[in-house]
Amino acid sequence: MKIGNFVTQGETFLAPMAGVTDFPFRVICKKYGASLLYTEMINAKALSYGDDNTFSMLEVKPEEGDVAVQIFGHEPEYMAEAASILSDLGRFKIIDINMGCPAPKITKNNEGSALMKDPKLAFSIIDSVKKTSKLPVTVKFRKGWDENSINAVEFALNAEAAGVDCITIHGRTREQYYSGKADWDIIEKVKKSVKIPVIANGDIFSIEDASSIIKKTGADAYMIGRGSQGNPFIFSQIKDFMGGNEIKEVSDIEKIDVMLEHYNLSIKYKGEDKTVREMRKHLGWYLKGMYGSAKMRDDINHINSADEVKQMMRDYRASLTQND
Ligand SMILES: Cc1cc2nc3c(=O)[nH]c(=O)nc-3n(C[C@H](O)[C@H](O)[C@H](O)COP(=O)(O)O)c2cc1C
């Protein structure tokens, strides 16, 4: 599949996730097999104003390979300005527009998934971004706003007509947020309706899910969000599955090693304070389901020293080796 000059054979992408897909996690996902990586969503207006915090979210490391940057907003002029700035940074392969975020603080401003209710504004944004972007432009959206306004196929066709290079569809309505099952039928319908590449998204948590969504939708690529949390290995496992290779199971000890690797990477790039706070959720995800890890997960949420957290992980690793 080709999006502009981005070509992928790996075909499994890391979804944009606010508060999750910062560069340490992206580096880890890349190492364990993700093809294209997405940043957290970036506020186009804040970027246009040169906000330092927003710029700090744009850091990319060479180990990441191909990275798509996602922007959100509702004002075509700021979206266009952001696209111009991001094109000139020279760090990104693709600019993705967020038209799927369900969070009220976003939708109340007519941003994210609210744009599915206002197609005129949505396509004016696409048009403006296309005019200033030197990179391929893609759009990520949902099935529709709610069950009474399912418009993914029409929205996809209009986005294609407006010149986007690829679309990603998450098979849920805004009203569903992340609940219920993602509807892969709608993804199949969208795929059959447009000529541009379609990335399928929603509820890929295992090789079996990947196999089913590939068969069901015939999409050009697959995007994984929550299934990668604490489980970046899912990318290489799917790659092996698709290549007909043996799928390597990951032991708890290997998971802890990657957890430590992720933690050290975060300390190196973000410093101790940020790491201790920001890595808590990641550690909880890695440890989920591991024997006797409940107390440790709880303790991690109260410890403020990175060295102490790391020592805890090493002790826990040692206890697992003894139980082997
Ligand atoms: C914590 C979290 C943050 C998210 N942030 C974003 C975001 O910034 N931009 C976006 O387009 N989607 C965002 N999403 C949605 C995911 O990209 C994805 O569409 C959704 O989780 C469905 O895929 P999954 O079933 O593989 O998780 C987020 C999801 C989660 C769970």
Coordinates of C-alpha atoms and ligand atoms in Angstrom, one line a residue:
M1 CA 0.0 0.0 0.0
K2 CA 1.2 3.5 -0.8
I3 CA 0.2 6.8 0.9
G4 CA 2.1 9.5 -1.0
N5 CA 5.7 8.2 -0.8
F6 CA 5.0 6.1 2.3
V7 CA 5.0 2.5 1.4
T8 CA 4.2 -0.3 3.9
Q9 CA 4.5 -4.0 3.7
G10 CA 4.1 -4.5 7.5
E11 CA 0.6 -3.1 7.4
T12 CA -0.1 -2.9 11.1
F13 CA 0.0 0.6 12.5
L14 CA 0.0 2.1 16.0
A15 CA -3.1 4.2 16.5
P16 CA -2.9 7.7 17.8
M17 CA -3.7 7.8 21.5
A18 CA -3.6 10.9 23.6
G19 CA -1.6 10.4 26.7
V20 CA -0.2 7.1 25.4
T21 CA 1.6 7.3 22.0
D22 CA 4.5 9.6 23.1
F23 CA 7.9 8.8 21.5
P24 CA 9.2 6.3 24.1
F25 CA 6.1 4.1 23.5
R26 CA 6.3 4.6 19.8
V27 CA 10.0 3.6 19.8
I28 CA 9.0 0.4 21.7
C29 CA 6.1 -0.3 19.3
K30 CA 8.4 0.2 16.3
K31 CA 11.0 -2.2 17.8
Y32 CA 8.3 -4.8 18.2
G33 CA 6.9 -4.6 14.7
A34 CA 4.6 -1.7 14.2
S35 CA 4.8 -0.3 10.7
L36 CA 3.5 3.3 10.9
L37 CA 3.3 5.1 14.2
Y38 CA 0.9 8.0 15.0
T39 CA 1.6 10.8 17.4
E40 CA -0.9 11.8 20.1
M41 CA -3.5 14.3 18.7
I42 CA -2.0 17.8 18.4
N43 CA -4.0 21.0 18.9
A44 CA -3.6 22.9 15.6
K45 CA -4.4 26.3 17.1
A46 CA -1.9 25.9 19.9
L47 CA 0.7 24.8 17.4
S48 CA 0.0 27.9 15.2
Y49 CA 0.6 30.0 18.3
G50 CA 3.9 28.3 19.0
D51 CA 2.9 26.8 22.3
D52 CA 5.9 25.1 23.9
N53 CA 4.0 22.2 25.4
T54 CA 2.5 21.4 22.0
F55 CA 5.9 21.6 20.3
S56 CA 7.3 19.2 22.9
M57 CA 4.8 16.6 21.7
L58 CA 6.3 16.7 18.3
E59 CA 9.6 15.2 19.2
V60 CA 10.5 12.2 17.0
K61 CA 13.5 9.8 17.4
P62 CA 15.3 8.3 14.4
E63 CA 14.5 4.7 15.7
E64 CA 10.9 5.4 15.0
G65 CA 11.1 5.2 11.3
D66 CA 7.8 6.4 9.7
V67 CA 5.6 8.7 11.8
A68 CA 2.2 10.2 11.1
V69 CA 1.3 13.4 13.0
Q70 CA -2.4 13.9 13.9
I71 CA -3.9 17.3 14.3
F72 CA -7.3 18.4 15.6
G73 CA -9.2 21.6 15.5
H74 CA -12.3 23.2 13.9
E75 CA -10.9 26.4 12.3
P76 CA -9.7 25.7 8.7
E77 CA -7.2 28.6 8.9
Y78 CA -5.4 27.1 12.0
M79 CA -5.6 23.6 10.6
A80 CA -3.9 24.9 7.4
E81 CA -1.3 26.8 9.4
A82 CA -0.5 23.7 11.5
A83 CA -0.2 21.6 8.3
S84 CA 2.3 24.1 6.9
I85 CA 4.4 24.1 10.1
L86 CA 4.3 20.3 10.3
S87 CA 5.3 19.8 6.7
D88 CA 8.3 22.1 7.1
L89 CA 9.6 20.3 10.2
G90 CA 10.6 17.4 7.9
R91 CA 9.9 14.8 10.7
F92 CA 6.7 13.3 9.5
K93 CA 5.4 11.2 6.6
I94 CA 1.7 12.0 6.8
I95 CA -0.6 14.5 8.3
D96 CA -3.8 12.9 9.7
I97 CA -6.9 14.9 10.7
N98 CA -8.8 13.8 13.7
M99 CA -12.5 13.5 13.0
G100 CA -13.2 10.7 15.5
C101 CA -12.4 11.9 19.0
P102 CA -15.5 11.5 21.2
A103 CA -14.4 13.5 24.2
P104 CA -16.8 16.2 25.2
K105 CA -14.1 18.8 25.7
I106 CA -13.3 18.3 22.0
T107 CA -16.7 17.8 20.5
K108 CA -18.2 20.8 22.3
N109 CA -15.9 22.9 20.1
N110 CA -17.1 21.2 16.9
E111 CA -13.9 19.2 16.7
G112 CA -13.1 15.5 16.5
S113 CA -16.1 13.3 15.8
A114 CA -18.4 16.4 15.9
L115 CA -17.2 17.1 12.4
M116 CA -19.1 14.1 11.2
K117 CA -22.2 16.1 12.1
D118 CA -21.0 19.1 10.1
P119 CA -19.7 17.7 6.8
K120 CA -19.5 21.1 5.2
L121 CA -17.0 22.3 7.9
A122 CA -15.2 18.9 7.7
F123 CA -14.6 19.2 4.0
S124 CA -13.6 22.8 4.2
I125 CA -10.9 21.8 6.8
I126 CA -9.7 19.0 4.5
D127 CA -9.5 21.5 1.6
S128 CA -7.5 24.0 3.6
V129 CA -5.1 21.4 4.9
K130 CA -4.6 20.0 1.5
K131 CA -3.7 23.4 0.2
T132 CA -0.8 24.0 2.7
S133 CA 0.4 20.5 3.4
K134 CA 3.4 19.2 1.5
L135 CA 2.7 15.8 3.0
P136 CA -0.1 13.3 2.2
V137 CA -3.2 14.1 4.1
T138 CA -5.4 11.4 5.7
V139 CA -8.5 11.5 7.9
K140 CA -9.5 9.3 10.8
F141 CA -13.2 9.1 11.6
R142 CA -15.9 6.9 13.0
K143 CA -19.0 5.1 11.8
G144 CA -21.1 8.2 12.5
W145 CA -22.3 10.4 15.4
D146 CA -24.9 8.0 16.7
E147 CA -27.0 5.0 15.5
N148 CA -29.5 7.4 13.9
S149 CA -26.9 9.2 11.9
I150 CA -24.5 6.6 10.4
N151 CA -22.8 8.4 7.5
A152 CA -19.3 6.7 7.3
V153 CA -19.7 5.7 3.6
E154 CA -20.9 9.1 2.5
F155 CA -18.3 10.8 4.6
A156 CA -15.6 8.6 3.1
L157 CA -16.7 9.3 -0.4
N158 CA -16.7 13.1 0.3
A159 CA -13.3 12.9 1.9
E160 CA -12.0 11.1 -1.2
A161 CA -13.5 13.7 -3.4
A162 CA -11.9 16.5 -1.3
G163 CA -8.6 14.9 -2.1
V164 CA -7.5 13.0 1.0
D165 CA -4.9 10.3 0.3
C166 CA -6.2 7.6 2.7
I167 CA -8.8 7.2 5.4
T168 CA -8.9 5.4 8.7
I169 CA -12.3 4.2 10.0
H170 CA -13.0 3.2 13.6
G171 CA -16.2 1.1 13.5
R172 CA -18.0 2.8 16.4
T173 CA -20.3 5.7 16.7
R174 CA -19.3 8.7 18.8
E175 CA -22.1 7.8 21.1
Q176 CA -20.5 4.5 21.8
Y177 CA -17.1 6.0 22.8
Y178 CA -15.2 2.8 23.2
S179 CA -18.0 0.5 24.4
G180 CA -19.8 -2.3 22.6
K181 CA -18.2 -4.1 19.6
A182 CA -16.6 -2.3 16.7
D183 CA -18.7 -2.8 13.6
W184 CA -16.4 -4.3 10.9
D185 CA -19.3 -4.4 8.4
I186 CA -19.2 -0.6 8.1
I187 CA -15.5 -0.8 7.4
E188 CA -16.1 -3.4 4.7
K189 CA -18.8 -1.1 3.2
V190 CA -16.4 1.9 3.2
K191 CA -13.6 -0.2 1.7
K192 CA -15.9 -1.2 -1.2
S193 CA -17.0 2.4 -1.8
V194 CA -13.7 4.3 -2.2
K195 CA -10.6 3.9 -4.3
I196 CA -8.1 5.4 -1.8
P197 CA -6.5 3.1 0.8
V198 CA -8.6 2.3 3.8
I199 CA -7.1 1.5 7.3
A200 CA -9.4 -0.6 9.5
N201 CA -9.5 0.1 13.2
G202 CA -11.4 -1.2 16.2
D203 CA -11.0 -4.2 18.6
I204 CA -7.9 -5.9 17.3
F205 CA -6.6 -7.5 20.5
S206 CA -5.2 -10.8 19.2
I207 CA -4.0 -12.6 16.2
E208 CA -7.5 -14.1 15.8
D209 CA -9.0 -10.6 15.7
A210 CA -6.4 -9.6 13.1
S211 CA -7.2 -12.6 11.0
S212 CA -10.9 -12.0 11.2
I213 CA -10.8 -8.3 10.4
I214 CA -8.5 -8.9 7.4
K215 CA -10.9 -11.5 6.0
K216 CA -14.0 -9.4 6.8
T217 CA -13.0 -6.0 5.6
G218 CA -10.3 -6.5 3.0
A219 CA -8.8 -3.2 4.2
D220 CA -5.4 -2.0 3.1
A221 CA -3.9 -1.8 6.5
Y222 CA -4.8 -2.3 10.2
M223 CA -4.5 0.1 13.1
I224 CA -4.2 -1.1 16.7
G225 CA -4.9 1.1 19.8
R226 CA -5.8 -0.5 23.1
G227 CA -4.5 -3.9 22.0
S228 CA -0.9 -2.5 22.0
Q229 CA -1.1 -1.2 25.6
G230 CA 1.3 -3.3 27.6
N231 CA 1.5 -5.6 24.6
P232 CA 3.6 -4.0 21.8
F233 CA 4.5 -7.6 20.7
I234 CA 1.1 -7.8 19.0
F235 CA 2.6 -6.0 16.0
S236 CA 5.3 -8.6 15.4
Q237 CA 3.0 -11.5 16.2
I238 CA 0.5 -10.3 13.5
K239 CA 3.3 -9.7 11.1
D240 CA 4.5 -13.3 11.6
F241 CA 1.0 -14.5 11.3
M242 CA 0.5 -12.7 8.0
G243 CA 3.9 -13.9 6.7
G244 CA 3.0 -17.5 7.5
N245 CA 5.8 -17.6 10.1
E246 CA 5.8 -19.2 13.5
I247 CA 4.3 -16.9 16.2
K248 CA 6.5 -16.3 19.2
E249 CA 4.7 -16.3 22.5
V250 CA 6.1 -13.7 25.0
S251 CA 6.8 -14.8 28.5
D252 CA 6.2 -12.7 31.6
I253 CA 9.9 -12.3 32.1
E254 CA 10.4 -11.0 28.6
K255 CA 7.5 -8.6 29.2
I256 CA 9.2 -7.3 32.3
D257 CA 12.4 -6.8 30.3
V258 CA 10.6 -4.7 27.8
M259 CA 8.8 -2.8 30.6
L260 CA 12.3 -1.9 32.0
E261 CA 13.5 -1.0 28.5
H262 CA 10.5 1.3 28.0
Y263 CA 11.0 2.8 31.5
N264 CA 14.7 3.5 30.9
L265 CA 13.9 5.1 27.5
S266 CA 11.4 7.4 29.2
I267 CA 13.9 8.4 31.9
K268 CA 16.6 9.1 29.3
Y269 CA 14.4 11.3 27.2
K270 CA 11.8 12.8 29.7
G271 CA 13.6 12.7 33.0
E272 CA 12.7 11.0 36.3
D273 CA 9.7 13.1 37.4
K274 CA 7.7 12.8 34.2
T275 CA 8.6 9.1 33.9
V276 CA 7.4 8.2 37.3
R277 CA 4.0 9.9 36.7
E278 CA 3.5 9.1 33.0
M279 CA 4.7 5.5 33.1
R280 CA 2.3 4.3 35.8
K281 CA -0.4 3.5 33.4
H282 CA 2.0 1.7 31.0
L283 CA 3.4 -0.4 33.9
G284 CA -0.1 -1.3 35.0
W285 CA -0.9 -2.5 31.4
Y286 CA 2.3 -4.6 31.1
L287 CA 1.7 -6.2 34.5
K288 CA -2.1 -7.0 34.0
G289 CA -2.8 -10.6 34.4
M290 CA 0.7 -11.5 35.7
Y291 CA 0.9 -13.7 38.7
G292 CA 0.8 -11.8 42.0
S293 CA 1.2 -8.4 40.4
A294 CA -1.8 -6.7 41.9
K295 CA 0.0 -5.4 45.0
M296 CA 3.0 -4.2 42.9
R297 CA 0.6 -2.3 40.6
D298 CA -0.9 -0.6 43.5
D299 CA 2.5 0.3 45.1
I300 CA 3.8 1.7 41.8
N301 CA 1.0 4.3 41.9
H302 CA 2.4 5.6 45.2
I303 CA 6.1 5.5 44.7
N304 CA 7.9 8.7 43.4
S305 CA 11.4 7.4 42.9
A306 CA 12.3 5.8 39.5
D307 CA 15.1 3.8 41.1
E308 CA 12.6 2.3 43.6
V309 CA 10.2 1.4 40.8
K310 CA 12.9 -0.2 38.8
Q311 CA 14.2 -2.2 41.8
M312 CA 10.6 -3.4 42.4
M313 CA 10.4 -4.6 38.8
R314 CA 13.8 -6.4 39.1
D315 CA 12.7 -8.1 42.3
Y316 CA 9.5 -9.2 40.8
R317 CA 11.4 -10.5 37.7
A318 CA 13.6 -12.5 40.1
S319 CA 10.6 -13.9 41.9
L320 CA 9.2 -15.1 38.6
T321 CA 12.5 -16.8 37.7
Q322 CA 12.5 -18.7 41.0
N323 CA 8.9 -19.9 40.3
D324 CA 9.8 -21.1 36.8
Ligands
LIG1 C1 -6.5 6.4 25.7 C2 -6.9 6.7 24.2 C3 -6.6 7.8 23.6 C4 -7.0 8.0 22.3 N1 -6.6 9.2 21.6 C5 -6.8 9.3 20.3 C6 -6.3 10.4 19.6 O1 -5.6 11.3 20.1 N2 -6.7 10.5 18.2 C7 -7.5 9.6 17.6 O2 -7.7 9.7 16.4 N3 -7.9 8.5 18.3 C8 -7.6 8.4 19.6 N4 -8.1 7.3 20.3 C9 -8.8 6.3 19.5 C10 -7.9 5.2 18.9 O3 -7.0 5.7 18.0 C11 -8.7 4.1 18.3 O4 -9.4 4.6 17.2 C12 -9.7 3.4 19.2 O5 -9.1 3.1 20.5 C13 -10.2 2.1 18.6 O6 -9.1 1.2 18.4 P1 -8.8 0.0 19.4 O7 -10.0 -0.9 19.5 O8 -7.7 -0.8 18.7 O9 -8.3 0.6 20.7 C14 -7.7 7.1 21.6 C15 -8.1 5.9 22.3 C16 -7.7 5.7 23.6 C17 -8.1 4.4 24.2

